[in-house]
C-alpha cells in the first residue's frame, strides 16, 4: 500500500518541477520532500525521478504512478463533495481566482449574494490570469477559476480539469476619438495606423489580438502593455491608443467611447468557470457557480 501523502509529493513534483517549489507549496523543507520521495521509491522499488538540468523530471515509472495518483485524488474530490453534500449548513473556504474584468463586473455581486445566503461560507478571491491560475488549480492551491477563452485559442483543455460556460462576451474595437458614421471595416483600417494598448506578450488575450490584426493585414503598433482593463479604457479615452474592450466592462451602462464590431469569427470570447475533476460536486463550488451566474442576470448584462 503506497502512502498517499508521498504520492501527492510526487504529483506536485511533476507539476512544479523542483524540490524547492514543492517544499514551498506543501510547507516542508526541501530535505523533507527529498526524504518523502526516497521513501516512496523504496516502496515502489524503482527510481521515480531523475535530474534534468536545474530541475527534476519523473522517470517512466514515476509518470505511471502519477497518472494513477490523479485518479485517486479525483475520487477523493468526489468523496469530499459527497460528504459536504450530506451536511445541511455549507461552510468552509473556497479559493477563487479570476481575471480583472470578472473581478470588477461579476465577483462583487456574487460575493454579496453568498454573504446573504450562506454567511459561514468563506470565499477568498485573487486576481490571477488563467495562464497562472490553472496550474495552481491543478496543484490544489485554488478551488475555482474564472477563465476566458478567445477565438482560435486553446481554451481550457488541461487533463484533470472541468470547465463550464459562464458567459459569452462580445469584444469590440475602441478608437481614441469619435470617427463619425464609419463602418466596422473602415474603423479597423483606421486602427491599423494608430498606436495600440494590449495585454502583455504571452497572455491569451495578446495572442488573440495579434492574430486578429494579422488577419486584417497589419501588425499593430503596440506602445502600451498592461492587464489592467481600466487602464486600457482610460488610455483610449485620453486619445493615446486603440484597444479591444469587452462588453462585460460596461456592466449594463452606455460606453462613452466609439466602439466598433469585429468579424464574427473573432468577436466573441467565452468566460468559463473551471474546477478539478470531481470537485464540481462540492456544494460550496456549486453555490459559487450559481452566484456567479446570478450576477450575470440578463438585466445586468450589456
PDB file of C-alpha atoms in Angstrom:
ATOM      1  CA  UNK A   1       0.000   0.000   0.000  1.00  0.00           C
ATOM      2  CA  UNK A   2       1.564   3.289  -1.093  1.00  0.00           C
ATOM      3  CA  UNK A   3       1.451   6.300   1.231  1.00  0.00           C
ATOM      4  CA  UNK A   4      -0.996   8.889  -0.183  1.00  0.00           C
ATOM      5  CA  UNK A   5       0.962  11.873   1.108  1.00  0.00           C
ATOM      6  CA  UNK A   6       4.111  10.635  -0.640  1.00  0.00           C
ATOM      7  CA  UNK A   7       2.124  10.090  -3.827  1.00  0.00           C
ATOM      8  CA  UNK A   8       0.899  13.675  -3.605  1.00  0.00           C
ATOM      9  CA  UNK A   9       4.503  14.876  -3.193  1.00  0.00           C
ATOM     10  CA  UNK A  10       5.428  13.016  -6.387  1.00  0.00           C
ATOM     11  CA  UNK A  11       2.460  14.555  -8.197  1.00  0.00           C
ATOM     12  CA  UNK A  12       3.479  18.032  -7.013  1.00  0.00           C
ATOM     13  CA  UNK A  13       6.982  17.399  -8.325  1.00  0.00           C
ATOM     14  CA  UNK A  14       5.572  16.652 -11.782  1.00  0.00           C
ATOM     15  CA  UNK A  15       3.612  19.908 -11.841  1.00  0.00           C
ATOM     16  CA  UNK A  16       6.185  22.181 -10.156  1.00  0.00           C
ATOM     17  CA  UNK A  17       9.486  20.791 -11.457  1.00  0.00           C
ATOM     18  CA  UNK A  18      11.786  21.416  -8.472  1.00  0.00           C
ATOM     19  CA  UNK A  19      12.060  20.163  -4.897  1.00  0.00           C
ATOM     20  CA  UNK A  20      12.190  23.761  -3.648  1.00  0.00           C
ATOM     21  CA  UNK A  21       8.880  24.614  -5.348  1.00  0.00           C
ATOM     22  CA  UNK A  22       7.229  21.505  -3.910  1.00  0.00           C
ATOM     23  CA  UNK A  23       8.579  22.350  -0.454  1.00  0.00           C
ATOM     24  CA  UNK A  24       7.122  25.877  -0.629  1.00  0.00           C
ATOM     25  CA  UNK A  25       3.756  24.574  -1.807  1.00  0.00           C
ATOM     26  CA  UNK A  26       3.464  21.936   0.928  1.00  0.00           C
ATOM     27  CA  UNK A  27       5.172  23.925   3.713  1.00  0.00           C
ATOM     28  CA  UNK A  28       8.043  21.459   4.157  1.00  0.00           C
ATOM     29  CA  UNK A  29      11.807  21.781   3.835  1.00  0.00           C
ATOM     30  CA  UNK A  30      13.422  20.557   0.590  1.00  0.00           C
ATOM     31  CA  UNK A  31      15.252  17.868   2.568  1.00  0.00           C
ATOM     32  CA  UNK A  32      11.941  16.596   3.975  1.00  0.00           C
ATOM     33  CA  UNK A  33      10.485  16.461   0.457  1.00  0.00           C
ATOM     34  CA  UNK A  34      13.538  14.562  -0.780  1.00  0.00           C
ATOM     35  CA  UNK A  35      13.182  12.107   2.105  1.00  0.00           C
ATOM     36  CA  UNK A  36       9.488  11.522   1.294  1.00  0.00           C
ATOM     37  CA  UNK A  37      10.354  10.786  -2.326  1.00  0.00           C
ATOM     38  CA  UNK A  38      13.172   8.444  -1.309  1.00  0.00           C
ATOM     39  CA  UNK A  39      10.793   6.500   0.930  1.00  0.00           C
ATOM     40  CA  UNK A  40       8.283   6.232  -1.917  1.00  0.00           C
ATOM     41  CA  UNK A  41      10.998   4.991  -4.278  1.00  0.00           C
ATOM     42  CA  UNK A  42      11.925   2.381  -1.676  1.00  0.00           C
ATOM     43  CA  UNK A  43       8.273   1.298  -1.508  1.00  0.00           C
ATOM     44  CA  UNK A  44       7.977   1.055  -5.290  1.00  0.00           C
ATOM     45  CA  UNK A  45      11.421  -0.452  -5.814  1.00  0.00           C
ATOM     46  CA  UNK A  46      12.463   1.717  -8.786  1.00  0.00           C
ATOM     47  CA  UNK A  47      13.681   5.304  -9.271  1.00  0.00           C
ATOM     48  CA  UNK A  48      10.821   7.743  -9.810  1.00  0.00           C
ATOM     49  CA  UNK A  49      12.803  10.910 -10.611  1.00  0.00           C
ATOM     50  CA  UNK A  50      15.943  11.961 -12.419  1.00  0.00           C
ATOM     51  CA  UNK A  51      17.912  15.159 -12.818  1.00  0.00           C
ATOM     52  CA  UNK A  52      17.018  17.348 -15.808  1.00  0.00           C
ATOM     53  CA  UNK A  53      19.181  20.468 -15.948  1.00  0.00           C
ATOM     54  CA  UNK A  54      18.414  22.553 -12.893  1.00  0.00           C
ATOM     55  CA  UNK A  55      15.146  20.761 -12.303  1.00  0.00           C
ATOM     56  CA  UNK A  56      13.878  17.253 -11.804  1.00  0.00           C
ATOM     57  CA  UNK A  57      11.711  15.155 -14.090  1.00  0.00           C
ATOM     58  CA  UNK A  58       9.893  11.916 -13.495  1.00  0.00           C
ATOM     59  CA  UNK A  59      11.003   8.575 -14.872  1.00  0.00           C
ATOM     60  CA  UNK A  60       8.588   6.498 -16.931  1.00  0.00           C
ATOM     61  CA  UNK A  61       7.628   4.665 -13.736  1.00  0.00           C
ATOM     62  CA  UNK A  62       7.090   7.964 -11.959  1.00  0.00           C
ATOM     63  CA  UNK A  63       4.757   9.125 -14.742  1.00  0.00           C
ATOM     64  CA  UNK A  64       2.735   5.890 -14.441  1.00  0.00           C
ATOM     65  CA  UNK A  65       2.398   6.332 -10.696  1.00  0.00           C
ATOM     66  CA  UNK A  66       1.324   9.994 -11.018  1.00  0.00           C
ATOM     67  CA  UNK A  67      -1.317   9.057 -13.608  1.00  0.00           C
ATOM     68  CA  UNK A  68      -2.873   6.671 -11.099  1.00  0.00           C
ATOM     69  CA  UNK A  69      -2.464   9.220  -8.311  1.00  0.00           C
ATOM     70  CA  UNK A  70      -4.552  11.696 -10.347  1.00  0.00           C
ATOM     71  CA  UNK A  71      -7.368   9.126 -10.449  1.00  0.00           C
ATOM     72  CA  UNK A  72      -7.126   8.549  -6.690  1.00  0.00           C
ATOM     73  CA  UNK A  73      -7.206  12.287  -5.955  1.00  0.00           C
ATOM     74  CA  UNK A  74     -10.192  12.753  -8.274  1.00  0.00           C
ATOM     75  CA  UNK A  75     -12.043  10.051  -6.322  1.00  0.00           C
ATOM     76  CA  UNK A  76     -11.153  11.800  -3.078  1.00  0.00           C
ATOM     77  CA  UNK A  77     -12.561  15.053  -4.503  1.00  0.00           C
ATOM     78  CA  UNK A  78     -15.802  13.184  -5.184  1.00  0.00           C
ATOM     79  CA  UNK A  79     -15.777  11.764  -1.662  1.00  0.00           C
ATOM     80  CA  UNK A  80     -15.312  15.233  -0.156  1.00  0.00           C
ATOM     81  CA  UNK A  81     -18.146  16.535  -2.309  1.00  0.00           C
ATOM     82  CA  UNK A  82     -20.498  13.781  -1.146  1.00  0.00           C
ATOM     83  CA  UNK A  83     -19.561  14.334   2.494  1.00  0.00           C
ATOM     84  CA  UNK A  84     -20.101  18.070   2.170  1.00  0.00           C
ATOM     85  CA  UNK A  85     -23.460  17.478   0.486  1.00  0.00           C
ATOM     86  CA  UNK A  86     -24.575  15.410   3.484  1.00  0.00           C
ATOM     87  CA  UNK A  87     -24.132  18.396   5.796  1.00  0.00           C
ATOM     88  CA  UNK A  88     -27.033  20.862   5.861  1.00  0.00           C
ATOM     89  CA  UNK A  89     -25.123  24.073   6.587  1.00  0.00           C
ATOM     90  CA  UNK A  90     -22.451  24.814   3.987  1.00  0.00           C
ATOM     91  CA  UNK A  91     -19.254  26.187   5.490  1.00  0.00           C
ATOM     92  CA  UNK A  92     -15.541  26.054   4.689  1.00  0.00           C
ATOM     93  CA  UNK A  93     -13.373  28.018   2.281  1.00  0.00           C
ATOM     94  CA  UNK A  94     -13.423  28.352  -1.496  1.00  0.00           C
ATOM     95  CA  UNK A  95     -10.291  29.841  -3.083  1.00  0.00           C
ATOM     96  CA  UNK A  96     -11.339  31.685  -6.241  1.00  0.00           C
ATOM     97  CA  UNK A  97      -9.131  33.244  -8.929  1.00  0.00           C
ATOM     98  CA  UNK A  98     -10.369  35.443 -11.775  1.00  0.00           C
ATOM     99  CA  UNK A  99      -9.213  37.919 -14.401  1.00  0.00           C
ATOM    100  CA  UNK A 100      -9.746  41.646 -13.894  1.00  0.00           C
ATOM    101  CA  UNK A 101     -12.984  42.253 -15.828  1.00  0.00           C
ATOM    102  CA  UNK A 102     -14.682  39.474 -13.882  1.00  0.00           C
ATOM    103  CA  UNK A 103     -13.240  40.866 -10.643  1.00  0.00           C
ATOM    104  CA  UNK A 104     -14.823  44.221 -11.452  1.00  0.00           C
ATOM    105  CA  UNK A 105     -18.129  43.232 -13.023  1.00  0.00           C
ATOM    106  CA  UNK A 106     -19.145  39.845 -11.609  1.00  0.00           C
ATOM    107  CA  UNK A 107     -17.383  38.770  -8.427  1.00  0.00           C
ATOM    108  CA  UNK A 108     -18.511  41.564  -6.029  1.00  0.00           C
ATOM    109  CA  UNK A 109     -22.191  40.920  -6.760  1.00  0.00           C
ATOM    110  CA  UNK A 110     -21.691  37.155  -6.439  1.00  0.00           C
ATOM    111  CA  UNK A 111     -19.954  37.585  -3.075  1.00  0.00           C
ATOM    112  CA  UNK A 112     -22.803  39.768  -1.818  1.00  0.00           C
ATOM    113  CA  UNK A 113     -25.301  37.047  -2.750  1.00  0.00           C
ATOM    114  CA  UNK A 114     -23.252  34.387  -0.978  1.00  0.00           C
ATOM    115  CA  UNK A 115     -22.860  36.526   2.143  1.00  0.00           C
ATOM    116  CA  UNK A 116     -26.621  36.907   2.394  1.00  0.00           C
ATOM    117  CA  UNK A 117     -27.471  33.262   1.751  1.00  0.00           C
ATOM    118  CA  UNK A 118     -24.512  31.424   3.329  1.00  0.00           C
ATOM    119  CA  UNK A 119     -22.707  33.739   5.760  1.00  0.00           C
ATOM    120  CA  UNK A 120     -20.432  30.976   7.097  1.00  0.00           C
ATOM    121  CA  UNK A 121     -19.008  30.171   3.676  1.00  0.00           C
ATOM    122  CA  UNK A 122     -15.647  31.908   3.241  1.00  0.00           C
ATOM    123  CA  UNK A 123     -14.615  32.867  -0.296  1.00  0.00           C
ATOM    124  CA  UNK A 124     -11.028  34.024  -0.793  1.00  0.00           C
ATOM    125  CA  UNK A 125     -10.523  35.797  -4.116  1.00  0.00           C
ATOM    126  CA  UNK A 126      -7.423  36.739  -6.069  1.00  0.00           C
ATOM    127  CA  UNK A 127      -6.914  38.381  -9.447  1.00  0.00           C
ATOM    128  CA  UNK A 128      -4.782  35.890 -11.381  1.00  0.00           C
ATOM    129  CA  UNK A 129      -4.692  35.387 -15.142  1.00  0.00           C
ATOM    130  CA  UNK A 130      -5.663  31.917 -16.330  1.00  0.00           C
ATOM    131  CA  UNK A 131      -2.139  31.117 -17.536  1.00  0.00           C
ATOM    132  CA  UNK A 132      -1.024  31.132 -13.891  1.00  0.00           C
ATOM    133  CA  UNK A 133      -4.298  30.231 -12.163  1.00  0.00           C
ATOM    134  CA  UNK A 134      -4.933  26.894 -13.886  1.00  0.00           C
ATOM    135  CA  UNK A 135      -1.623  25.323 -12.763  1.00  0.00           C
ATOM    136  CA  UNK A 136      -2.448  26.496  -9.227  1.00  0.00           C
ATOM    137  CA  UNK A 137      -5.866  24.868  -9.546  1.00  0.00           C
ATOM    138  CA  UNK A 138      -4.224  21.599 -10.569  1.00  0.00           C
ATOM    139  CA  UNK A 139      -1.873  21.775  -7.593  1.00  0.00           C
ATOM    140  CA  UNK A 140      -4.783  22.379  -5.159  1.00  0.00           C
ATOM    141  CA  UNK A 141      -3.715  25.951  -4.359  1.00  0.00           C
ATOM    142  CA  UNK A 142      -7.081  27.111  -5.791  1.00  0.00           C
ATOM    143  CA  UNK A 143     -10.573  25.594  -5.891  1.00  0.00           C
ATOM    144  CA  UNK A 144     -12.313  27.583  -8.639  1.00  0.00           C
ATOM    145  CA  UNK A 145     -11.020  29.687 -11.537  1.00  0.00           C
ATOM    146  CA  UNK A 146     -12.862  32.113 -13.806  1.00  0.00           C
ATOM    147  CA  UNK A 147     -11.044  31.992 -17.140  1.00  0.00           C
ATOM    148  CA  UNK A 148     -11.523  33.424 -20.619  1.00  0.00           C
ATOM    149  CA  UNK A 149     -11.310  31.545 -23.911  1.00  0.00           C
ATOM    150  CA  UNK A 150     -10.596  33.523 -27.066  1.00  0.00           C
ATOM    151  CA  UNK A 151     -11.415  32.586 -30.682  1.00  0.00           C
ATOM    152  CA  UNK A 152      -8.906  30.180 -32.224  1.00  0.00           C
ATOM    153  CA  UNK A 153      -7.181  29.782 -28.854  1.00  0.00           C
ATOM    154  CA  UNK A 154      -6.514  26.543 -26.998  1.00  0.00           C
ATOM    155  CA  UNK A 155      -9.029  27.197 -24.238  1.00  0.00           C
ATOM    156  CA  UNK A 156      -9.162  25.047 -21.114  1.00  0.00           C
ATOM    157  CA  UNK A 157      -8.169  21.596 -22.354  1.00  0.00           C
ATOM    158  CA  UNK A 158      -5.955  20.510 -19.468  1.00  0.00           C
ATOM    159  CA  UNK A 159      -6.357  16.942 -18.263  1.00  0.00           C
ATOM    160  CA  UNK A 160      -7.837  16.764 -14.786  1.00  0.00           C
ATOM    161  CA  UNK A 161      -9.902  19.947 -15.134  1.00  0.00           C
ATOM    162  CA  UNK A 162     -13.561  20.553 -15.971  1.00  0.00           C
ATOM    163  CA  UNK A 163     -14.940  23.821 -17.350  1.00  0.00           C
ATOM    164  CA  UNK A 164     -18.478  25.187 -17.626  1.00  0.00           C
ATOM    165  CA  UNK A 165     -19.566  28.195 -19.646  1.00  0.00           C
ATOM    166  CA  UNK A 166     -20.466  31.185 -17.502  1.00  0.00           C
ATOM    167  CA  UNK A 167     -20.990  33.890 -20.118  1.00  0.00           C
ATOM    168  CA  UNK A 168     -20.403  34.700 -23.791  1.00  0.00           C
ATOM    169  CA  UNK A 169     -18.846  38.156 -24.052  1.00  0.00           C
ATOM    170  CA  UNK A 170     -18.612  40.376 -27.121  1.00  0.00           C
ATOM    171  CA  UNK A 171     -15.281  42.057 -27.834  1.00  0.00           C
ATOM    172  CA  UNK A 172     -15.181  45.378 -29.690  1.00  0.00           C
ATOM    173  CA  UNK A 173     -12.651  47.730 -31.227  1.00  0.00           C
ATOM    174  CA  UNK A 174     -12.345  51.016 -29.314  1.00  0.00           C
ATOM    175  CA  UNK A 175     -10.908  54.049 -31.147  1.00  0.00           C
ATOM    176  CA  UNK A 176      -9.382  57.015 -29.303  1.00  0.00           C
ATOM    177  CA  UNK A 177     -11.627  59.662 -30.859  1.00  0.00           C
ATOM    178  CA  UNK A 178     -15.101  59.823 -32.423  1.00  0.00           C
ATOM    179  CA  UNK A 179     -14.814  58.690 -36.016  1.00  0.00           C
ATOM    180  CA  UNK A 180     -18.288  59.503 -37.281  1.00  0.00           C
ATOM    181  CA  UNK A 181     -20.511  57.040 -39.060  1.00  0.00           C
ATOM    182  CA  UNK A 182     -17.778  54.737 -40.365  1.00  0.00           C
ATOM    183  CA  UNK A 183     -18.202  51.023 -40.925  1.00  0.00           C
ATOM    184  CA  UNK A 184     -16.570  48.384 -38.753  1.00  0.00           C
ATOM    185  CA  UNK A 185     -14.137  47.555 -41.572  1.00  0.00           C
ATOM    186  CA  UNK A 186     -13.216  51.208 -42.023  1.00  0.00           C
ATOM    187  CA  UNK A 187     -12.632  51.523 -38.279  1.00  0.00           C
ATOM    188  CA  UNK A 188     -10.212  48.578 -38.385  1.00  0.00           C
ATOM    189  CA  UNK A 189      -8.347  50.186 -41.297  1.00  0.00           C
ATOM    190  CA  UNK A 190      -8.046  53.388 -39.254  1.00  0.00           C
ATOM    191  CA  UNK A 191      -6.829  51.406 -36.250  1.00  0.00           C
ATOM    192  CA  UNK A 192      -4.023  49.926 -38.346  1.00  0.00           C
ATOM    193  CA  UNK A 193      -2.403  53.395 -38.491  1.00  0.00           C
ATOM    194  CA  UNK A 194      -2.739  54.178 -34.765  1.00  0.00           C
ATOM    195  CA  UNK A 195      -0.888  53.205 -31.563  1.00  0.00           C
ATOM    196  CA  UNK A 196      -2.346  50.260 -29.593  1.00  0.00           C
ATOM    197  CA  UNK A 197      -2.660  49.176 -25.965  1.00  0.00           C
ATOM    198  CA  UNK A 198      -2.731  45.409 -25.431  1.00  0.00           C
ATOM    199  CA  UNK A 199      -2.176  42.774 -22.759  1.00  0.00           C
ATOM    200  CA  UNK A 200       1.422  41.604 -22.209  1.00  0.00           C
ATOM    201  CA  UNK A 201       3.140  39.133 -24.530  1.00  0.00           C
ATOM    202  CA  UNK A 202       2.327  35.526 -23.671  1.00  0.00           C
ATOM    203  CA  UNK A 203      -1.232  36.095 -22.478  1.00  0.00           C
ATOM    204  CA  UNK A 204      -4.168  34.513 -24.310  1.00  0.00           C
ATOM    205  CA  UNK A 205      -5.666  37.959 -24.949  1.00  0.00           C
ATOM    206  CA  UNK A 206      -2.442  39.179 -26.585  1.00  0.00           C
ATOM    207  CA  UNK A 207      -2.172  36.113 -28.829  1.00  0.00           C
ATOM    208  CA  UNK A 208      -5.779  36.572 -29.923  1.00  0.00           C
ATOM    209  CA  UNK A 209      -5.336  40.302 -30.623  1.00  0.00           C
ATOM    210  CA  UNK A 210      -2.179  39.773 -32.677  1.00  0.00           C
ATOM    211  CA  UNK A 211      -3.845  37.012 -34.732  1.00  0.00           C
ATOM    212  CA  UNK A 212      -6.859  39.259 -35.330  1.00  0.00           C
ATOM    213  CA  UNK A 213      -4.672  42.117 -36.584  1.00  0.00           C
ATOM    214  CA  UNK A 214      -2.572  39.834 -38.783  1.00  0.00           C
ATOM    215  CA  UNK A 215      -5.716  38.509 -40.460  1.00  0.00           C
ATOM    216  CA  UNK A 216      -6.793  42.117 -41.016  1.00  0.00           C
ATOM    217  CA  UNK A 217      -3.493  42.675 -42.841  1.00  0.00           C
ATOM    218  CA  UNK A 218      -1.314  44.606 -40.385  1.00  0.00           C
ATOM    219  CA  UNK A 219       0.856  44.342 -37.283  1.00  0.00           C
ATOM    220  CA  UNK A 220      -0.337  46.647 -34.501  1.00  0.00           C
ATOM    221  CA  UNK A 221       1.969  49.382 -33.205  1.00  0.00           C
ATOM    222  CA  UNK A 222       1.859  48.338 -29.530  1.00  0.00           C
ATOM    223  CA  UNK A 223       3.045  51.197 -27.299  1.00  0.00           C
ATOM    224  CA  UNK A 224       1.284  50.271 -24.056  1.00  0.00           C
ATOM    225  CA  UNK A 225       1.104  46.886 -22.296  1.00  0.00           C
ATOM    226  CA  UNK A 226      -0.938  46.036 -19.216  1.00  0.00           C
ATOM    227  CA  UNK A 227      -3.503  43.500 -17.991  1.00  0.00           C
ATOM    228  CA  UNK A 228      -5.430  46.370 -16.358  1.00  0.00           C
ATOM    229  CA  UNK A 229      -8.577  46.785 -18.459  1.00  0.00           C
ATOM    230  CA  UNK A 230      -9.401  50.096 -16.771  1.00  0.00           C
ATOM    231  CA  UNK A 231      -6.032  51.391 -17.956  1.00  0.00           C
ATOM    232  CA  UNK A 232      -6.968  50.271 -21.486  1.00  0.00           C
ATOM    233  CA  UNK A 233     -10.184  52.259 -21.241  1.00  0.00           C
ATOM    234  CA  UNK A 234      -8.535  55.395 -19.843  1.00  0.00           C
ATOM    235  CA  UNK A 235      -5.801  55.270 -22.485  1.00  0.00           C
ATOM    236  CA  UNK A 236      -8.452  55.231 -25.219  1.00  0.00           C
ATOM    237  CA  UNK A 237     -10.475  57.993 -23.540  1.00  0.00           C
ATOM    238  CA  UNK A 238      -7.377  60.193 -23.348  1.00  0.00           C
ATOM    239  CA  UNK A 239      -6.751  59.709 -27.069  1.00  0.00           C
ATOM    240  CA  UNK A 240      -3.499  57.757 -26.766  1.00  0.00           C
ATOM    241  CA  UNK A 241      -4.251  54.357 -28.297  1.00  0.00           C
ATOM    242  CA  UNK A 242      -6.615  51.814 -29.802  1.00  0.00           C
ATOM    243  CA  UNK A 243      -7.907  48.981 -27.591  1.00  0.00           C
ATOM    244  CA  UNK A 244     -10.034  45.836 -27.753  1.00  0.00           C
ATOM    245  CA  UNK A 245     -12.611  46.032 -24.965  1.00  0.00           C
ATOM    246  CA  UNK A 246     -15.229  43.555 -23.694  1.00  0.00           C
ATOM    247  CA  UNK A 247     -18.910  44.395 -23.322  1.00  0.00           C
ATOM    248  CA  UNK A 248     -18.726  42.998 -19.780  1.00  0.00           C
ATOM    249  CA  UNK A 249     -16.732  46.092 -18.842  1.00  0.00           C
ATOM    250  CA  UNK A 250     -19.781  48.343 -19.121  1.00  0.00           C
ATOM    251  CA  UNK A 251     -21.990  46.384 -16.669  1.00  0.00           C
ATOM    252  CA  UNK A 252     -25.120  47.493 -18.493  1.00  0.00           C
ATOM    253  CA  UNK A 253     -24.057  51.157 -18.800  1.00  0.00           C
ATOM    254  CA  UNK A 254     -23.644  53.016 -22.059  1.00  0.00           C
ATOM    255  CA  UNK A 255     -19.985  53.336 -23.094  1.00  0.00           C
ATOM    256  CA  UNK A 256     -18.702  56.870 -23.596  1.00  0.00           C
ATOM    257  CA  UNK A 257     -16.291  55.966 -26.398  1.00  0.00           C
ATOM    258  CA  UNK A 258     -16.580  54.861 -30.014  1.00  0.00           C
ATOM    259  CA  UNK A 259     -16.926  51.085 -30.308  1.00  0.00           C
ATOM    260  CA  UNK A 260     -16.907  49.012 -33.491  1.00  0.00           C
ATOM    261  CA  UNK A 261     -17.718  45.387 -34.196  1.00  0.00           C
ATOM    262  CA  UNK A 262     -15.123  42.739 -35.014  1.00  0.00           C
ATOM    263  CA  UNK A 263     -15.504  39.999 -37.637  1.00  0.00           C
ATOM    264  CA  UNK A 264     -17.975  37.374 -36.385  1.00  0.00           C
ATOM    265  CA  UNK A 265     -15.324  34.670 -36.088  1.00  0.00           C
ATOM    266  CA  UNK A 266     -13.143  36.916 -33.909  1.00  0.00           C
ATOM    267  CA  UNK A 267     -15.504  38.995 -31.783  1.00  0.00           C
ATOM    268  CA  UNK A 268     -16.687  36.538 -29.108  1.00  0.00           C
ATOM    269  CA  UNK A 269     -14.844  35.230 -26.059  1.00  0.00           C
ATOM    270  CA  UNK A 270     -16.203  32.559 -23.717  1.00  0.00           C
ATOM    271  CA  UNK A 271     -15.975  33.060 -19.980  1.00  0.00           C
ATOM    272  CA  UNK A 272     -15.844  29.769 -18.102  1.00  0.00           C
ATOM    273  CA  UNK A 273     -15.582  28.517 -14.545  1.00  0.00           C
ATOM    274  CA  UNK A 274     -13.006  25.767 -14.062  1.00  0.00           C
ATOM    275  CA  UNK A 275     -12.646  23.171 -11.287  1.00  0.00           C
ATOM    276  CA  UNK A 276     -10.702  19.969 -10.765  1.00  0.00           C
ATOM    277  CA  UNK A 277     -12.446  16.828 -11.954  1.00  0.00           C
ATOM    278  CA  UNK A 278     -14.651  15.595  -9.146  1.00  0.00           C
ATOM    279  CA  UNK A 279     -14.698  18.982  -7.448  1.00  0.00           C
ATOM    280  CA  UNK A 280     -17.815  20.189  -9.237  1.00  0.00           C
ATOM    281  CA  UNK A 281     -19.911  18.113  -6.834  1.00  0.00           C
ATOM    282  CA  UNK A 282     -18.866  20.136  -3.794  1.00  0.00           C
ATOM    283  CA  UNK A 283     -21.872  22.145  -2.568  1.00  0.00           C
ATOM    284  CA  UNK A 284     -19.650  25.174  -1.896  1.00  0.00           C
ATOM    285  CA  UNK A 285     -18.387  25.110  -5.500  1.00  0.00           C
ATOM    286  CA  UNK A 286     -21.925  24.713  -6.793  1.00  0.00           C
ATOM    287  CA  UNK A 287     -23.052  27.691  -4.708  1.00  0.00           C
ATOM    288  CA  UNK A 288     -20.227  29.867  -6.033  1.00  0.00           C
ATOM    289  CA  UNK A 289     -21.000  28.945  -9.627  1.00  0.00           C
ATOM    290  CA  UNK A 290     -24.699  29.657  -9.104  1.00  0.00           C
ATOM    291  CA  UNK A 291     -23.917  33.037  -7.513  1.00  0.00           C
ATOM    292  CA  UNK A 292     -21.624  33.965 -10.411  1.00  0.00           C
ATOM    293  CA  UNK A 293     -24.322  33.032 -12.918  1.00  0.00           C
ATOM    294  CA  UNK A 294     -26.898  35.057 -10.983  1.00  0.00           C
ATOM    295  CA  UNK A 295     -24.549  38.052 -11.024  1.00  0.00           C
ATOM    296  CA  UNK A 296     -24.756  37.905 -14.838  1.00  0.00           C
ATOM    297  CA  UNK A 297     -28.559  38.084 -14.839  1.00  0.00           C
ATOM    298  CA  UNK A 298     -29.892  39.404 -18.182  1.00  0.00           C
ATOM    299  CA  UNK A 299     -30.947  42.667 -16.536  1.00  0.00           C
ATOM    300  CA  UNK A 300     -27.314  43.375 -15.698  1.00  0.00           C
ATOM    301  CA  UNK A 301     -25.765  42.287 -18.967  1.00  0.00           C
ATOM    302  CA  UNK A 302     -24.531  44.801 -21.562  1.00  0.00           C
TER     303      UNK A 302
END
